[in-house]
């Protein structure tokens, strides 16, 4: 169970619920006049998310939900939180408001990734260049495209605290999803790393993994990783395929190979990746090689025709 204890690096109005990899971290703000959460995790953890938020708020209502971007692991708890607190206001980055309003699961990436996200409402936008009040302090909203073209990061300049979403983790960054569709987005990843370097945060709250203080080291590592992907896009494609498979395995915990094959066949990003980068292999051969890679790396074990999460 994630801890809701205050973090030593953070001011008392911020509580970070470090969730792992299926659900993004939840960042809770408790101000004098209102409360807010930034990112809400994956839908299969939604009941736990509501319980954690309720416990942290200690009787107060949740007033606002903010999403750094609309990948399923960052907004999958929105609907459950909106049911628990019907008056909560939800803010999303610009660019996908119409897709949310009409609930286009393909345009929102849930169908292409083979993931789930219950429909939720969006009330307002997190506009880059604006400020939002969180925990009684103004936070800057910055565009942070790359991992997702509509993503934002949030920065509090007085304490130099950055909510970096999946633009920067302590060791790396998220899959560059526009690249899977054939768009050139590695340069945007680099520009977002330049932005983060210019902000010079003292404390970084990433989308996944622990809060950390050595932003320069993380940025240097991310740039080296990015350079490897730029020089060898196939390396990024393999990384993306393994991430998509491991993510679903985190949700399923175990899956038979026939069911895995059916899921992959119905997941558009898998078809795009194989066609562009691994066309020499049949779908069955490619899936087998991905499963073998997860087993070799210790991310899964195989027992007969069943793949188990580790």
PDB file of C-alpha atoms in Angstrom:
ATOM      1  CA  UNK A   1       0.000   0.000   0.000  1.00  0.00           C
ATOM      2  CA  UNK A   2       1.514   3.394  -0.934  1.00  0.00           C
ATOM      3  CA  UNK A   3       2.460   5.603   1.983  1.00  0.00           C
ATOM      4  CA  UNK A   4       0.594   8.846   2.585  1.00  0.00           C
ATOM      5  CA  UNK A   5       3.263  10.174   4.953  1.00  0.00           C
ATOM      6  CA  UNK A   6       4.831  13.578   4.156  1.00  0.00           C
ATOM      7  CA  UNK A   7       8.053  13.373   2.145  1.00  0.00           C
ATOM      8  CA  UNK A   8      11.248  14.775   3.683  1.00  0.00           C
ATOM      9  CA  UNK A   9      12.116  16.698   0.506  1.00  0.00           C
ATOM     10  CA  UNK A  10       8.699  18.286   0.102  1.00  0.00           C
ATOM     11  CA  UNK A  11       6.765  21.061   1.861  1.00  0.00           C
ATOM     12  CA  UNK A  12       3.996  19.884   4.204  1.00  0.00           C
ATOM     13  CA  UNK A  13       1.125  20.802   1.871  1.00  0.00           C
ATOM     14  CA  UNK A  14       2.260  18.147  -0.656  1.00  0.00           C
ATOM     15  CA  UNK A  15       1.761  14.406  -0.245  1.00  0.00           C
ATOM     16  CA  UNK A  16       3.090  12.085  -2.943  1.00  0.00           C
ATOM     17  CA  UNK A  17       1.511   8.655  -3.241  1.00  0.00           C
ATOM     18  CA  UNK A  18       4.161   6.629  -5.075  1.00  0.00           C
ATOM     19  CA  UNK A  19       2.151   4.012  -6.934  1.00  0.00           C
ATOM     20  CA  UNK A  20       4.591   1.975  -9.020  1.00  0.00           C
ATOM     21  CA  UNK A  21       4.326   1.464 -12.788  1.00  0.00           C
ATOM     22  CA  UNK A  22       0.728   0.434 -13.479  1.00  0.00           C
ATOM     23  CA  UNK A  23      -0.524   3.635 -11.834  1.00  0.00           C
ATOM     24  CA  UNK A  24       1.275   6.950 -12.050  1.00  0.00           C
ATOM     25  CA  UNK A  25       2.175   8.727  -8.832  1.00  0.00           C
ATOM     26  CA  UNK A  26      -0.605  10.796  -7.251  1.00  0.00           C
ATOM     27  CA  UNK A  27       0.369  14.233  -5.913  1.00  0.00           C
ATOM     28  CA  UNK A  28      -2.048  15.608  -3.322  1.00  0.00           C
ATOM     29  CA  UNK A  29      -2.157  19.264  -2.263  1.00  0.00           C
ATOM     30  CA  UNK A  30      -3.894  20.378   0.915  1.00  0.00           C
ATOM     31  CA  UNK A  31      -4.222  24.154   1.084  1.00  0.00           C
ATOM     32  CA  UNK A  32      -6.037  26.389   3.520  1.00  0.00           C
ATOM     33  CA  UNK A  33      -9.002  26.845   1.196  1.00  0.00           C
ATOM     34  CA  UNK A  34      -8.981  23.896  -1.189  1.00  0.00           C
ATOM     35  CA  UNK A  35      -7.474  20.525  -2.045  1.00  0.00           C
ATOM     36  CA  UNK A  36      -6.231  19.060  -5.303  1.00  0.00           C
ATOM     37  CA  UNK A  37      -4.742  15.942  -6.837  1.00  0.00           C
ATOM     38  CA  UNK A  38      -2.392  15.825  -9.814  1.00  0.00           C
ATOM     39  CA  UNK A  39      -2.781  12.559 -11.775  1.00  0.00           C
ATOM     40  CA  UNK A  40      -5.019   9.739 -10.611  1.00  0.00           C
ATOM     41  CA  UNK A  41      -3.528   6.382 -11.622  1.00  0.00           C
ATOM     42  CA  UNK A  42      -4.875   3.445 -13.626  1.00  0.00           C
ATOM     43  CA  UNK A  43      -8.504   2.328 -13.526  1.00  0.00           C
ATOM     44  CA  UNK A  44      -7.821  -1.090 -11.979  1.00  0.00           C
ATOM     45  CA  UNK A  45      -6.399   0.748  -8.943  1.00  0.00           C
ATOM     46  CA  UNK A  46      -9.269   3.261  -8.774  1.00  0.00           C
ATOM     47  CA  UNK A  47     -10.863   1.958  -5.564  1.00  0.00           C
ATOM     48  CA  UNK A  48      -7.480   2.040  -3.842  1.00  0.00           C
ATOM     49  CA  UNK A  49      -6.890   5.551  -5.183  1.00  0.00           C
ATOM     50  CA  UNK A  50     -10.179   6.786  -3.709  1.00  0.00           C
ATOM     51  CA  UNK A  51      -9.328   5.197  -0.352  1.00  0.00           C
ATOM     52  CA  UNK A  52      -5.843   6.731  -0.336  1.00  0.00           C
ATOM     53  CA  UNK A  53      -7.152  10.178  -1.224  1.00  0.00           C
ATOM     54  CA  UNK A  54      -9.915   9.963   1.365  1.00  0.00           C
ATOM     55  CA  UNK A  55      -7.414   8.935   4.030  1.00  0.00           C
ATOM     56  CA  UNK A  56      -5.003  11.721   3.159  1.00  0.00           C
ATOM     57  CA  UNK A  57      -7.705  14.410   3.101  1.00  0.00           C
ATOM     58  CA  UNK A  58      -8.930  13.389   6.574  1.00  0.00           C
ATOM     59  CA  UNK A  59     -12.518  14.482   6.111  1.00  0.00           C
ATOM     60  CA  UNK A  60     -12.003  17.313   3.650  1.00  0.00           C
ATOM     61  CA  UNK A  61     -13.512  17.212   0.178  1.00  0.00           C
ATOM     62  CA  UNK A  62     -11.439  16.824  -2.965  1.00  0.00           C
ATOM     63  CA  UNK A  63     -11.899  20.097  -4.825  1.00  0.00           C
ATOM     64  CA  UNK A  64      -9.802  19.693  -7.982  1.00  0.00           C
ATOM     65  CA  UNK A  65      -8.290  17.051 -10.263  1.00  0.00           C
ATOM     66  CA  UNK A  66      -5.452  18.028 -12.601  1.00  0.00           C
ATOM     67  CA  UNK A  67      -3.957  15.744 -15.245  1.00  0.00           C
ATOM     68  CA  UNK A  68      -0.483  16.308 -16.686  1.00  0.00           C
ATOM     69  CA  UNK A  69      -1.607  14.273 -19.716  1.00  0.00           C
ATOM     70  CA  UNK A  70      -4.327  11.789 -20.569  1.00  0.00           C
ATOM     71  CA  UNK A  71      -2.529   8.452 -20.748  1.00  0.00           C
ATOM     72  CA  UNK A  72      -4.521   5.789 -18.947  1.00  0.00           C
ATOM     73  CA  UNK A  73      -2.103   5.483 -16.013  1.00  0.00           C
ATOM     74  CA  UNK A  74      -2.454   9.201 -15.257  1.00  0.00           C
ATOM     75  CA  UNK A  75      -6.214   9.724 -15.553  1.00  0.00           C
ATOM     76  CA  UNK A  76      -7.702   6.257 -15.016  1.00  0.00           C
ATOM     77  CA  UNK A  77      -8.871   7.239 -11.535  1.00  0.00           C
ATOM     78  CA  UNK A  78     -10.667  10.403 -12.682  1.00  0.00           C
ATOM     79  CA  UNK A  79     -14.089   8.791 -13.048  1.00  0.00           C
ATOM     80  CA  UNK A  80     -13.969   7.113  -9.630  1.00  0.00           C
ATOM     81  CA  UNK A  81     -12.863  10.338  -7.927  1.00  0.00           C
ATOM     82  CA  UNK A  82     -15.623  12.254  -9.713  1.00  0.00           C
ATOM     83  CA  UNK A  83     -18.152   9.742  -8.390  1.00  0.00           C
ATOM     84  CA  UNK A  84     -16.748  10.007  -4.866  1.00  0.00           C
ATOM     85  CA  UNK A  85     -16.685  13.839  -4.947  1.00  0.00           C
ATOM     86  CA  UNK A  86     -19.322  14.943  -7.505  1.00  0.00           C
ATOM     87  CA  UNK A  87     -18.433  18.643  -7.186  1.00  0.00           C
ATOM     88  CA  UNK A  88     -14.736  18.151  -7.999  1.00  0.00           C
ATOM     89  CA  UNK A  89     -13.459  20.271 -10.915  1.00  0.00           C
ATOM     90  CA  UNK A  90     -11.207  18.528 -13.440  1.00  0.00           C
ATOM     91  CA  UNK A  91      -8.526  20.291 -15.502  1.00  0.00           C
ATOM     92  CA  UNK A  92      -6.779  18.691 -18.482  1.00  0.00           C
ATOM     93  CA  UNK A  93      -4.144  19.972 -20.927  1.00  0.00           C
ATOM     94  CA  UNK A  94      -5.410  21.560 -24.157  1.00  0.00           C
ATOM     95  CA  UNK A  95      -5.615  19.544 -27.329  1.00  0.00           C
ATOM     96  CA  UNK A  96      -7.863  16.663 -26.334  1.00  0.00           C
ATOM     97  CA  UNK A  97     -10.869  18.353 -24.726  1.00  0.00           C
ATOM     98  CA  UNK A  98     -13.110  17.500 -27.692  1.00  0.00           C
ATOM     99  CA  UNK A  99     -12.002  13.858 -27.562  1.00  0.00           C
ATOM    100  CA  UNK A 100     -12.902  13.731 -23.863  1.00  0.00           C
ATOM    101  CA  UNK A 101     -16.232  15.452 -24.457  1.00  0.00           C
ATOM    102  CA  UNK A 102     -17.144  13.000 -27.229  1.00  0.00           C
ATOM    103  CA  UNK A 103     -15.180  10.185 -25.571  1.00  0.00           C
ATOM    104  CA  UNK A 104     -13.072   8.996 -28.483  1.00  0.00           C
ATOM    105  CA  UNK A 105     -11.091   6.107 -26.969  1.00  0.00           C
ATOM    106  CA  UNK A 106      -8.984   5.755 -30.116  1.00  0.00           C
ATOM    107  CA  UNK A 107      -7.926   9.414 -30.274  1.00  0.00           C
ATOM    108  CA  UNK A 108      -7.229   9.351 -26.527  1.00  0.00           C
ATOM    109  CA  UNK A 109      -4.778   6.420 -27.064  1.00  0.00           C
ATOM    110  CA  UNK A 110      -6.676   3.805 -25.045  1.00  0.00           C
ATOM    111  CA  UNK A 111      -7.617   1.640 -28.034  1.00  0.00           C
ATOM    112  CA  UNK A 112      -4.182   1.867 -29.747  1.00  0.00           C
ATOM    113  CA  UNK A 113      -2.380   0.851 -26.537  1.00  0.00           C
ATOM    114  CA  UNK A 114      -4.857  -1.892 -25.638  1.00  0.00           C
ATOM    115  CA  UNK A 115      -5.549  -0.188 -22.300  1.00  0.00           C
ATOM    116  CA  UNK A 116      -8.693   0.855 -20.434  1.00  0.00           C
ATOM    117  CA  UNK A 117      -9.929   4.194 -19.104  1.00  0.00           C
ATOM    118  CA  UNK A 118     -13.477   4.859 -17.849  1.00  0.00           C
ATOM    119  CA  UNK A 119     -15.042   8.003 -19.358  1.00  0.00           C
ATOM    120  CA  UNK A 120     -14.751  11.140 -17.243  1.00  0.00           C
ATOM    121  CA  UNK A 121     -15.677  14.785 -17.676  1.00  0.00           C
ATOM    122  CA  UNK A 122     -13.273  17.695 -18.123  1.00  0.00           C
ATOM    123  CA  UNK A 123     -14.317  21.081 -16.746  1.00  0.00           C
ATOM    124  CA  UNK A 124     -11.396  23.344 -17.637  1.00  0.00           C
ATOM    125  CA  UNK A 125      -7.947  23.438 -19.241  1.00  0.00           C
ATOM    126  CA  UNK A 126      -4.380  23.542 -17.944  1.00  0.00           C
ATOM    127  CA  UNK A 127      -3.070  26.111 -20.406  1.00  0.00           C
ATOM    128  CA  UNK A 128       0.716  26.378 -20.889  1.00  0.00           C
ATOM    129  CA  UNK A 129       1.922  29.807 -19.856  1.00  0.00           C
ATOM    130  CA  UNK A 130      -0.677  30.109 -17.109  1.00  0.00           C
ATOM    131  CA  UNK A 131      -0.433  29.524 -13.359  1.00  0.00           C
ATOM    132  CA  UNK A 132      -2.563  27.384 -11.062  1.00  0.00           C
ATOM    133  CA  UNK A 133      -2.837  27.684  -7.291  1.00  0.00           C
ATOM    134  CA  UNK A 134      -1.932  24.425  -5.546  1.00  0.00           C
ATOM    135  CA  UNK A 135      -1.456  24.191  -1.801  1.00  0.00           C
ATOM    136  CA  UNK A 136      -1.758  27.996  -1.614  1.00  0.00           C
ATOM    137  CA  UNK A 137       1.217  28.514  -3.970  1.00  0.00           C
ATOM    138  CA  UNK A 138       1.262  29.497  -7.661  1.00  0.00           C
ATOM    139  CA  UNK A 139       2.523  26.755  -9.988  1.00  0.00           C
ATOM    140  CA  UNK A 140       3.569  27.475 -13.558  1.00  0.00           C
ATOM    141  CA  UNK A 141       2.123  25.333 -16.361  1.00  0.00           C
ATOM    142  CA  UNK A 142       4.678  24.476 -19.075  1.00  0.00           C
ATOM    143  CA  UNK A 143       4.105  22.588 -22.327  1.00  0.00           C
ATOM    144  CA  UNK A 144       6.194  19.401 -22.320  1.00  0.00           C
ATOM    145  CA  UNK A 145       5.621  17.522 -25.599  1.00  0.00           C
ATOM    146  CA  UNK A 146       7.528  14.395 -26.550  1.00  0.00           C
ATOM    147  CA  UNK A 147       6.238  11.443 -24.550  1.00  0.00           C
ATOM    148  CA  UNK A 148       2.777  12.828 -25.292  1.00  0.00           C
ATOM    149  CA  UNK A 149       2.197  15.824 -27.582  1.00  0.00           C
ATOM    150  CA  UNK A 150      -0.254  17.455 -25.162  1.00  0.00           C
ATOM    151  CA  UNK A 151       1.610  16.841 -21.894  1.00  0.00           C
ATOM    152  CA  UNK A 152       2.421  19.578 -19.410  1.00  0.00           C
ATOM    153  CA  UNK A 153       4.748  19.834 -16.434  1.00  0.00           C
ATOM    154  CA  UNK A 154       4.086  21.970 -13.355  1.00  0.00           C
ATOM    155  CA  UNK A 155       6.735  24.090 -11.627  1.00  0.00           C
ATOM    156  CA  UNK A 156       6.678  25.972  -8.330  1.00  0.00           C
ATOM    157  CA  UNK A 157       9.474  28.564  -8.655  1.00  0.00           C
ATOM    158  CA  UNK A 158       9.835  29.594  -5.009  1.00  0.00           C
ATOM    159  CA  UNK A 159      10.682  26.111  -3.775  1.00  0.00           C
ATOM    160  CA  UNK A 160      11.839  25.005  -7.272  1.00  0.00           C
ATOM    161  CA  UNK A 161       9.663  21.906  -7.187  1.00  0.00           C
ATOM    162  CA  UNK A 162       8.842  20.253 -10.525  1.00  0.00           C
ATOM    163  CA  UNK A 163       6.056  17.792 -11.309  1.00  0.00           C
ATOM    164  CA  UNK A 164       7.695  16.225 -14.354  1.00  0.00           C
ATOM    165  CA  UNK A 165       5.082  13.598 -15.316  1.00  0.00           C
ATOM    166  CA  UNK A 166       6.715  11.176 -17.794  1.00  0.00           C
ATOM    167  CA  UNK A 167       9.015  13.786 -19.336  1.00  0.00           C
ATOM    168  CA  UNK A 168      11.712  12.927 -16.777  1.00  0.00           C
ATOM    169  CA  UNK A 169      12.127  10.123 -14.267  1.00  0.00           C
ATOM    170  CA  UNK A 170      15.103   9.546 -12.011  1.00  0.00           C
ATOM    171  CA  UNK A 171      16.271   7.023 -14.613  1.00  0.00           C
ATOM    172  CA  UNK A 172      14.870   7.829 -18.026  1.00  0.00           C
ATOM    173  CA  UNK A 173      11.532   8.968 -19.436  1.00  0.00           C
ATOM    174  CA  UNK A 174       8.366   7.495 -20.906  1.00  0.00           C
ATOM    175  CA  UNK A 175       7.909   5.856 -24.289  1.00  0.00           C
ATOM    176  CA  UNK A 176       7.769   8.493 -27.035  1.00  0.00           C
ATOM    177  CA  UNK A 177       4.318   7.516 -28.280  1.00  0.00           C
ATOM    178  CA  UNK A 178       4.123   9.860 -31.312  1.00  0.00           C
ATOM    179  CA  UNK A 179       7.115   7.979 -32.746  1.00  0.00           C
ATOM    180  CA  UNK A 180       5.029   4.791 -32.777  1.00  0.00           C
ATOM    181  CA  UNK A 181       2.658   6.493 -35.222  1.00  0.00           C
ATOM    182  CA  UNK A 182       5.497   7.638 -37.464  1.00  0.00           C
ATOM    183  CA  UNK A 183       5.719  11.210 -36.178  1.00  0.00           C
ATOM    184  CA  UNK A 184       9.118  12.767 -35.449  1.00  0.00           C
ATOM    185  CA  UNK A 185       9.012  13.492 -31.714  1.00  0.00           C
ATOM    186  CA  UNK A 186      12.506  12.752 -30.394  1.00  0.00           C
ATOM    187  CA  UNK A 187      13.434  16.423 -30.922  1.00  0.00           C
ATOM    188  CA  UNK A 188      10.479  17.420 -28.731  1.00  0.00           C
ATOM    189  CA  UNK A 189      11.755  15.118 -25.987  1.00  0.00           C
ATOM    190  CA  UNK A 190      15.108  16.897 -26.179  1.00  0.00           C
ATOM    191  CA  UNK A 191      13.473  20.332 -26.099  1.00  0.00           C
ATOM    192  CA  UNK A 192      11.458  19.363 -23.021  1.00  0.00           C
ATOM    193  CA  UNK A 193      14.649  18.185 -21.292  1.00  0.00           C
ATOM    194  CA  UNK A 194      16.169  21.588 -22.176  1.00  0.00           C
ATOM    195  CA  UNK A 195      13.142  23.286 -20.600  1.00  0.00           C
ATOM    196  CA  UNK A 196      13.502  21.271 -17.408  1.00  0.00           C
ATOM    197  CA  UNK A 197      17.209  22.076 -17.268  1.00  0.00           C
ATOM    198  CA  UNK A 198      16.421  25.794 -17.647  1.00  0.00           C
ATOM    199  CA  UNK A 199      13.867  25.626 -14.816  1.00  0.00           C
ATOM    200  CA  UNK A 200      16.641  24.156 -12.635  1.00  0.00           C
ATOM    201  CA  UNK A 201      14.413  22.289 -10.170  1.00  0.00           C
ATOM    202  CA  UNK A 202      15.754  21.367  -6.761  1.00  0.00           C
ATOM    203  CA  UNK A 203      13.126  18.655  -6.270  1.00  0.00           C
ATOM    204  CA  UNK A 204      11.461  16.536  -8.958  1.00  0.00           C
ATOM    205  CA  UNK A 205       8.210  14.610  -8.503  1.00  0.00           C
ATOM    206  CA  UNK A 206       8.159  12.182 -11.456  1.00  0.00           C
ATOM    207  CA  UNK A 207       5.230  10.360 -12.967  1.00  0.00           C
ATOM    208  CA  UNK A 208       6.700   7.062 -11.789  1.00  0.00           C
ATOM    209  CA  UNK A 209       9.351   6.233  -9.225  1.00  0.00           C
ATOM    210  CA  UNK A 210      10.589   8.136  -6.186  1.00  0.00           C
ATOM    211  CA  UNK A 211      10.866  11.864  -5.621  1.00  0.00           C
ATOM    212  CA  UNK A 212      14.463  12.898  -6.314  1.00  0.00           C
ATOM    213  CA  UNK A 213      16.763  15.894  -5.921  1.00  0.00           C
ATOM    214  CA  UNK A 214      19.561  15.362  -8.473  1.00  0.00           C
ATOM    215  CA  UNK A 215      17.886  16.716 -11.587  1.00  0.00           C
ATOM    216  CA  UNK A 216      21.160  17.321 -13.499  1.00  0.00           C
ATOM    217  CA  UNK A 217      22.140  13.649 -13.202  1.00  0.00           C
ATOM    218  CA  UNK A 218      18.669  12.549 -14.322  1.00  0.00           C
ATOM    219  CA  UNK A 219      18.712  14.948 -17.286  1.00  0.00           C
ATOM    220  CA  UNK A 220      22.162  13.744 -18.377  1.00  0.00           C
ATOM    221  CA  UNK A 221      20.992  10.130 -18.232  1.00  0.00           C
ATOM    222  CA  UNK A 222      17.817  10.955 -20.143  1.00  0.00           C
ATOM    223  CA  UNK A 223      19.814  12.699 -22.869  1.00  0.00           C
ATOM    224  CA  UNK A 224      22.090   9.687 -23.269  1.00  0.00           C
ATOM    225  CA  UNK A 225      19.051   7.434 -23.538  1.00  0.00           C
ATOM    226  CA  UNK A 226      17.438   9.766 -26.059  1.00  0.00           C
ATOM    227  CA  UNK A 227      20.619   9.860 -28.138  1.00  0.00           C
ATOM    228  CA  UNK A 228      20.589   6.066 -28.290  1.00  0.00           C
ATOM    229  CA  UNK A 229      17.007   6.106 -29.550  1.00  0.00           C
ATOM    230  CA  UNK A 230      17.768   8.784 -32.160  1.00  0.00           C
ATOM    231  CA  UNK A 231      20.718   6.766 -33.477  1.00  0.00           C
ATOM    232  CA  UNK A 232      18.732   3.522 -33.449  1.00  0.00           C
ATOM    233  CA  UNK A 233      14.939   4.005 -33.639  1.00  0.00           C
ATOM    234  CA  UNK A 234      14.524   0.229 -33.616  1.00  0.00           C
ATOM    235  CA  UNK A 235      15.849   0.243 -30.064  1.00  0.00           C
ATOM    236  CA  UNK A 236      13.039   2.584 -29.033  1.00  0.00           C
ATOM    237  CA  UNK A 237      10.505   0.447 -30.906  1.00  0.00           C
ATOM    238  CA  UNK A 238      11.616  -2.674 -29.019  1.00  0.00           C
ATOM    239  CA  UNK A 239      11.520  -0.762 -25.726  1.00  0.00           C
ATOM    240  CA  UNK A 240       7.996   0.471 -26.508  1.00  0.00           C
ATOM    241  CA  UNK A 241       6.742  -3.006 -27.397  1.00  0.00           C
ATOM    242  CA  UNK A 242       8.133  -4.481 -24.181  1.00  0.00           C
ATOM    243  CA  UNK A 243       6.636  -1.629 -22.137  1.00  0.00           C
ATOM    244  CA  UNK A 244       3.182  -2.145 -23.660  1.00  0.00           C
ATOM    245  CA  UNK A 245       3.344  -5.884 -22.988  1.00  0.00           C
ATOM    246  CA  UNK A 246       4.735  -5.524 -19.464  1.00  0.00           C
ATOM    247  CA  UNK A 247       2.111  -2.893 -18.660  1.00  0.00           C
ATOM    248  CA  UNK A 248      -0.724  -5.249 -19.551  1.00  0.00           C
ATOM    249  CA  UNK A 249       0.984  -8.026 -17.619  1.00  0.00           C
ATOM    250  CA  UNK A 250       1.018  -5.747 -14.567  1.00  0.00           C
ATOM    251  CA  UNK A 251      -2.740  -5.429 -14.998  1.00  0.00           C
ATOM    252  CA  UNK A 252      -3.455  -9.094 -15.774  1.00  0.00           C
ATOM    253  CA  UNK A 253      -0.758 -10.611 -13.505  1.00  0.00           C
ATOM    254  CA  UNK A 254      -0.913 -13.702 -15.705  1.00  0.00           C
ATOM    255  CA  UNK A 255      -2.084 -14.447 -19.232  1.00  0.00           C
ATOM    256  CA  UNK A 256      -2.209 -17.467 -21.513  1.00  0.00           C
ATOM    257  CA  UNK A 257      -0.294 -17.147 -24.766  1.00  0.00           C
ATOM    258  CA  UNK A 258      -3.468 -17.525 -26.902  1.00  0.00           C
ATOM    259  CA  UNK A 259      -5.157 -14.668 -24.988  1.00  0.00           C
ATOM    260  CA  UNK A 260      -1.980 -12.594 -25.244  1.00  0.00           C
ATOM    261  CA  UNK A 261      -1.945 -13.165 -28.996  1.00  0.00           C
ATOM    262  CA  UNK A 262      -5.585 -12.088 -29.283  1.00  0.00           C
ATOM    263  CA  UNK A 263      -4.884  -8.906 -27.289  1.00  0.00           C
ATOM    264  CA  UNK A 264      -1.835  -8.044 -29.407  1.00  0.00           C
ATOM    265  CA  UNK A 265      -3.785  -8.651 -32.614  1.00  0.00           C
ATOM    266  CA  UNK A 266      -6.457  -6.190 -31.410  1.00  0.00           C
ATOM    267  CA  UNK A 267      -3.917  -3.541 -30.278  1.00  0.00           C
ATOM    268  CA  UNK A 268      -3.066  -1.150 -33.140  1.00  0.00           C
ATOM    269  CA  UNK A 269       0.292   0.013 -31.765  1.00  0.00           C
ATOM    270  CA  UNK A 270       1.556  -3.575 -31.864  1.00  0.00           C
ATOM    271  CA  UNK A 271       0.686  -3.823 -35.538  1.00  0.00           C
ATOM    272  CA  UNK A 272       2.345  -0.475 -36.265  1.00  0.00           C
ATOM    273  CA  UNK A 273       5.531  -1.455 -34.426  1.00  0.00           C
ATOM    274  CA  UNK A 274       5.867  -4.832 -36.119  1.00  0.00           C
ATOM    275  CA  UNK A 275       5.123  -3.453 -39.592  1.00  0.00           C
ATOM    276  CA  UNK A 276       7.640  -0.605 -39.269  1.00  0.00           C
ATOM    277  CA  UNK A 277      10.450  -2.321 -37.388  1.00  0.00           C
ATOM    278  CA  UNK A 278      10.009  -6.095 -37.161  1.00  0.00           C
ATOM    279  CA  UNK A 279       8.291  -7.084 -40.401  1.00  0.00           C
ATOM    280  CA  UNK A 280      10.736  -9.954 -40.969  1.00  0.00           C
ATOM    281  CA  UNK A 281       9.031 -11.814 -38.103  1.00  0.00           C
ATOM    282  CA  UNK A 282       5.508 -13.172 -38.089  1.00  0.00           C
ATOM    283  CA  UNK A 283       3.217 -11.846 -35.380  1.00  0.00           C
ATOM    284  CA  UNK A 284       3.544 -15.118 -33.460  1.00  0.00           C
ATOM    285  CA  UNK A 285       7.346 -15.100 -33.716  1.00  0.00           C
ATOM    286  CA  UNK A 286       7.541 -11.483 -32.623  1.00  0.00           C
ATOM    287  CA  UNK A 287       5.275 -11.974 -29.612  1.00  0.00           C
ATOM    288  CA  UNK A 288       7.287 -15.027 -28.637  1.00  0.00           C
ATOM    289  CA  UNK A 289      10.501 -12.998 -28.809  1.00  0.00           C
ATOM    290  CA  UNK A 290       8.979 -10.220 -26.669  1.00  0.00           C
ATOM    291  CA  UNK A 291       7.792 -12.724 -24.060  1.00  0.00           C
ATOM    292  CA  UNK A 292      11.262 -14.303 -24.060  1.00  0.00           C
ATOM    293  CA  UNK A 293      12.827 -10.845 -23.549  1.00  0.00           C
ATOM    294  CA  UNK A 294      10.602 -10.208 -20.511  1.00  0.00           C
ATOM    295  CA  UNK A 295      11.540 -13.596 -19.058  1.00  0.00           C
ATOM    296  CA  UNK A 296      15.268 -13.031 -19.676  1.00  0.00           C
ATOM    297  CA  UNK A 297      15.135  -9.630 -17.982  1.00  0.00           C
ATOM    298  CA  UNK A 298      13.331 -11.025 -14.927  1.00  0.00           C
ATOM    299  CA  UNK A 299      10.119  -9.098 -15.651  1.00  0.00           C
ATOM    300  CA  UNK A 300       8.078 -12.283 -16.197  1.00  0.00           C
ATOM    301  CA  UNK A 301       8.201 -16.044 -15.802  1.00  0.00           C
ATOM    302  CA  UNK A 302       6.673 -18.588 -18.130  1.00  0.00           C
ATOM    303  CA  UNK A 303       4.986 -21.772 -17.003  1.00  0.00           C
ATOM    304  CA  UNK A 304       3.845 -23.784 -19.985  1.00  0.00           C
ATOM    305  CA  UNK A 305       1.546 -21.606 -22.061  1.00  0.00           C
ATOM    306  CA  UNK A 306       1.045 -19.017 -19.298  1.00  0.00           C
ATOM    307  CA  UNK A 307       3.099 -15.847 -18.787  1.00  0.00           C
ATOM    308  CA  UNK A 308       3.238 -14.611 -15.173  1.00  0.00           C
ATOM    309  CA  UNK A 309       4.143 -11.121 -13.985  1.00  0.00           C
ATOM    310  CA  UNK A 310       7.157 -10.727 -11.684  1.00  0.00           C
TER     311      UNK A 310
END
